[in-house]
PDB file of C-alpha atoms in Angstrom:
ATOM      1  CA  UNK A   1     155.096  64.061  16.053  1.00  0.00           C
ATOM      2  CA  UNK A   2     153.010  60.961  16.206  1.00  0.00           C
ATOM      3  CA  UNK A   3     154.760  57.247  17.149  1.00  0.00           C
ATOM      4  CA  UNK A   4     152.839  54.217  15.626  1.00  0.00           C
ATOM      5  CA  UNK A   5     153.797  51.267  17.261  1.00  0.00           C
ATOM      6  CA  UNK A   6     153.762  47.977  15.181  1.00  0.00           C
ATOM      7  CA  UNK A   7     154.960  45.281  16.967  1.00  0.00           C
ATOM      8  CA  UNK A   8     152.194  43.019  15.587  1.00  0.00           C
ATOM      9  CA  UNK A   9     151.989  43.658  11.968  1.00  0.00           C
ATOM     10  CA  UNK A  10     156.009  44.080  11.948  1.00  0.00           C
ATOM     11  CA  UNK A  11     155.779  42.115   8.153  1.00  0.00           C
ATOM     12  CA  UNK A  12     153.799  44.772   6.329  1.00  0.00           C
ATOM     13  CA  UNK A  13     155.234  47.999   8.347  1.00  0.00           C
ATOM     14  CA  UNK A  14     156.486  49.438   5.605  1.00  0.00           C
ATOM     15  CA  UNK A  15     153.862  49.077   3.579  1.00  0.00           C
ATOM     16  CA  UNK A  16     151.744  50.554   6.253  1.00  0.00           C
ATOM     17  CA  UNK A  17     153.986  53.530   6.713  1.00  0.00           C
ATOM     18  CA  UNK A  18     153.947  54.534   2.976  1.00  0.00           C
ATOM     19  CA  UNK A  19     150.164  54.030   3.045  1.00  0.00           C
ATOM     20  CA  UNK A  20     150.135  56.379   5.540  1.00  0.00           C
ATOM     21  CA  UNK A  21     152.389  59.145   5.060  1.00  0.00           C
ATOM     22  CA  UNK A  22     150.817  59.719   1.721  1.00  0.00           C
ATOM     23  CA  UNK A  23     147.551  59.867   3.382  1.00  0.00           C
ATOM     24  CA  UNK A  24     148.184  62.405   6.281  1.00  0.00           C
ATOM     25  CA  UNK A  25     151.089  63.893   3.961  1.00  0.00           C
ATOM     26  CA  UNK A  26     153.896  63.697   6.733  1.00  0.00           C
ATOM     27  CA  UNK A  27     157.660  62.788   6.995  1.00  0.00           C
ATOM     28  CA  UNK A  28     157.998  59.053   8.532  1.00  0.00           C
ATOM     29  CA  UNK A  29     160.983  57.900   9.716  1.00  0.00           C
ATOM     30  CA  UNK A  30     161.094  54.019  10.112  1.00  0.00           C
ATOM     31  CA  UNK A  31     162.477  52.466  13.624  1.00  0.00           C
ATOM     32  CA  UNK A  32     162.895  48.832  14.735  1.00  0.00           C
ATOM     33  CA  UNK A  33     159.297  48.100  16.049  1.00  0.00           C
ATOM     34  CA  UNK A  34     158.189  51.579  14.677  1.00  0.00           C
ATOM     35  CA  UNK A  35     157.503  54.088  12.660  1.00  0.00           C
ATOM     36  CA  UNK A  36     157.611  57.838  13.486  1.00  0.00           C
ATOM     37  CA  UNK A  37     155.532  60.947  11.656  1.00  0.00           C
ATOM     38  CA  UNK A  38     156.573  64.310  11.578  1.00  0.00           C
ATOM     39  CA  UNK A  39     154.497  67.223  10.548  1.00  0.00           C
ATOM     40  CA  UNK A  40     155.304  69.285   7.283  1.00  0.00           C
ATOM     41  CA  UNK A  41     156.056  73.056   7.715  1.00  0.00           C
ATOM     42  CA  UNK A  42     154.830  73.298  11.390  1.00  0.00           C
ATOM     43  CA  UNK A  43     151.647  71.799  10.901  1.00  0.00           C
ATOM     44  CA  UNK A  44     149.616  69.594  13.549  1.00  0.00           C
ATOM     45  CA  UNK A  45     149.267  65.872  12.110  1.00  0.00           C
ATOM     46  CA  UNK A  46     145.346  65.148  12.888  1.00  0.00           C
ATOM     47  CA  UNK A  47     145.831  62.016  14.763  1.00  0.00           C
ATOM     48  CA  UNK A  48     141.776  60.848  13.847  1.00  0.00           C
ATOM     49  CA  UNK A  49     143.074  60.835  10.458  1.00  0.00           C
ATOM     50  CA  UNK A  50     146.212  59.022  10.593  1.00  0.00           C
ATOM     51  CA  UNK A  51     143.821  56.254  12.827  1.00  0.00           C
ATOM     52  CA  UNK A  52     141.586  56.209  10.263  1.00  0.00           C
ATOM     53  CA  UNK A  53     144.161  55.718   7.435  1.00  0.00           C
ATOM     54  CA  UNK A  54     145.427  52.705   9.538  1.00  0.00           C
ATOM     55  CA  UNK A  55     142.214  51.143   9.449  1.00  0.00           C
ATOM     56  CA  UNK A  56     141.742  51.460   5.462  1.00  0.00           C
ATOM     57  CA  UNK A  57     144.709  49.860   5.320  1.00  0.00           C
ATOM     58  CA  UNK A  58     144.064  46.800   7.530  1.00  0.00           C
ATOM     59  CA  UNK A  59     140.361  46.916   5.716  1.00  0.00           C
ATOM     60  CA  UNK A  60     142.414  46.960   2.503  1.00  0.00           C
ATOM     61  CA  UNK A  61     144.463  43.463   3.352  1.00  0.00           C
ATOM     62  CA  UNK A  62     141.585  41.928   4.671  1.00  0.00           C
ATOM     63  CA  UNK A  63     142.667  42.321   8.497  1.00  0.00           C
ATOM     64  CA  UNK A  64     140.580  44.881   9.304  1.00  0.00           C
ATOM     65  CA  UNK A  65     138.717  43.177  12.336  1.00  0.00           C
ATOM     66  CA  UNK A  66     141.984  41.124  13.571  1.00  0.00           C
ATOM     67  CA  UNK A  67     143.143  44.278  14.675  1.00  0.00           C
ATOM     68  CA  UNK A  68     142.348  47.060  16.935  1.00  0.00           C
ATOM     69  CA  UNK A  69     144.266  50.568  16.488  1.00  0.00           C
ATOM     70  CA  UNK A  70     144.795  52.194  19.654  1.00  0.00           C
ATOM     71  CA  UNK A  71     145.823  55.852  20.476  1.00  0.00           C
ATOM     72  CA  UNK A  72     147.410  56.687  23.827  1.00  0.00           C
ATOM     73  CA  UNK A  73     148.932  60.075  23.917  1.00  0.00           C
ATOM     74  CA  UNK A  74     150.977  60.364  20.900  1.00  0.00           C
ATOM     75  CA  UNK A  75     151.587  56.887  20.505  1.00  0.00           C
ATOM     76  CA  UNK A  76     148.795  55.267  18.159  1.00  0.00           C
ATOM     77  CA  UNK A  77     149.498  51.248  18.563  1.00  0.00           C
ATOM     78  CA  UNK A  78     147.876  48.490  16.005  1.00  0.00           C
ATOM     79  CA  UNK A  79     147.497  45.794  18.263  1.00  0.00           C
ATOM     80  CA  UNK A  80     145.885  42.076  17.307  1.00  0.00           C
ATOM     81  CA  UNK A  81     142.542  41.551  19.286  1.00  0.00           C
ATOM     82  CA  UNK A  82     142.715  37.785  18.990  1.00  0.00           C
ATOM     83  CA  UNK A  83     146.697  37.274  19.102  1.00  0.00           C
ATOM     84  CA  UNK A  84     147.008  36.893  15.389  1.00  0.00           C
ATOM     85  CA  UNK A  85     150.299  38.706  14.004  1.00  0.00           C
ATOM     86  CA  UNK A  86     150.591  39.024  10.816  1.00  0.00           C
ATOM     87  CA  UNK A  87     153.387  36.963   9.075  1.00  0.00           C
ATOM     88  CA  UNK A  88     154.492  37.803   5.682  1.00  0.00           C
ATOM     89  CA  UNK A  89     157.753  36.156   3.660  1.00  0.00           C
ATOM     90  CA  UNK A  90     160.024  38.614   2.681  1.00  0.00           C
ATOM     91  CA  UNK A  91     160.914  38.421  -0.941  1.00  0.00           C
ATOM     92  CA  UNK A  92     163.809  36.783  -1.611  1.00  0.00           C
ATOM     93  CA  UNK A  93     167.229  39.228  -1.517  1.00  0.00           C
ATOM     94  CA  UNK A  94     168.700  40.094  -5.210  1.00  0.00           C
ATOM     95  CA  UNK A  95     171.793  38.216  -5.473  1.00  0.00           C
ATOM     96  CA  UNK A  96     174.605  40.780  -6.064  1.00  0.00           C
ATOM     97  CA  UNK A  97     177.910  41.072  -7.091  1.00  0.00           C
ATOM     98  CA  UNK A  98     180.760  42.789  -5.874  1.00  0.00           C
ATOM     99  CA  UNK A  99     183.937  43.964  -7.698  1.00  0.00           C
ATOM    100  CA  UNK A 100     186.710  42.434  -5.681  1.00  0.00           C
ATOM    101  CA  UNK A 101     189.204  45.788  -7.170  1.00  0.00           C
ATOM    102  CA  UNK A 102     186.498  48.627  -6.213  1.00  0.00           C
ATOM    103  CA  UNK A 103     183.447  47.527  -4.342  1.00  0.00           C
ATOM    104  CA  UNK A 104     181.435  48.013  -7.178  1.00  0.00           C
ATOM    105  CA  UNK A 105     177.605  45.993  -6.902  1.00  0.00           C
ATOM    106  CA  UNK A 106     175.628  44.690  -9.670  1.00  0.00           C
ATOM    107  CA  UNK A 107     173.223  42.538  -9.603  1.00  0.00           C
ATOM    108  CA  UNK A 108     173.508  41.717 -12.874  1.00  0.00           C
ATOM    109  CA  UNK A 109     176.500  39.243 -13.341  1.00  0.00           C
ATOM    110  CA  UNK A 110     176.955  39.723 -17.321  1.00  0.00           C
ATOM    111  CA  UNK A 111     177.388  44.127 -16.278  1.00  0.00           C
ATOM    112  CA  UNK A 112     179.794  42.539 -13.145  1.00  0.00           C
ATOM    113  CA  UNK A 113     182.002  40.536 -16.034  1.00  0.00           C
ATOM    114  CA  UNK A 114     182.272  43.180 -18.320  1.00  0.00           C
ATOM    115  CA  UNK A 115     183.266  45.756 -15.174  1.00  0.00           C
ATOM    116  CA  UNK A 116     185.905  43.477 -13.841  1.00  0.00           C
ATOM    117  CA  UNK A 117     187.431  43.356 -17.514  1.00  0.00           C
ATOM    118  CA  UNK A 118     188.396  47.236 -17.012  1.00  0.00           C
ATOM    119  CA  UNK A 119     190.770  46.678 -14.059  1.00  0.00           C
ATOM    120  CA  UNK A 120     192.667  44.025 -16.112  1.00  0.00           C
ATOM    121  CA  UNK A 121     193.251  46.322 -18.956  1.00  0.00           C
TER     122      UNK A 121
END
């Protein structure tokens, strides 16, 4: 199991973590500052290419040589060699809407009008 910290590219970690599962073909499992791989079936995750994934990624965005990708045990850290984190706007949130009866969420406030209708039938 292989922890890659990314405290300084916390905008795109997702991004980075599908990049990379798909790569190395492990199981990540997302935390706070963090993301986590685990092997498939038993198998030893080759840490030189999960680095090297990380890299075509930066390379990819353009970031390759703001950052420096570290490995330290089983801990592989993307850290910024100049200070620069990366800062990305989050897309704005869906606006939903919830069925005051049920709980039921659309997002979609024409489906939401014709689902209250059915609890006033």
């Amino acid at each position: 199991m292989l922890t890659i910290d990314c405290k300084d590219i916390e905008s795109i970690k997702h991004e980075l973590l599908v990049y990379v599962s798909d790569q190395v073909a492990a199981i990540p499992a997302l935390k706070i500052h963090e993301f986590v791989l685990s092997p498939i079936d038993d198998e030893i995750i080759d840490k030189n290419l999960v680095i090297s994934s990380i890299k075509e990624f930066l390379d990819s965005i353009g970031e390759g040589r703001n950052f420096a990708v570290i490995s330290t045990g089983n801990i592989i850290s993307v850290k910024s060699v100049s200070g620069k984190i990366i800062e990305r706007n989050p897309p704005p949130p869906a606006q939903m809407f919830s069925c005051p009866h049920c709980g039921f969420l659309s997002q979609y406030e024409v489906e939401y009008n014709n689902h209250k209708k059915i609890h006033y039938l």
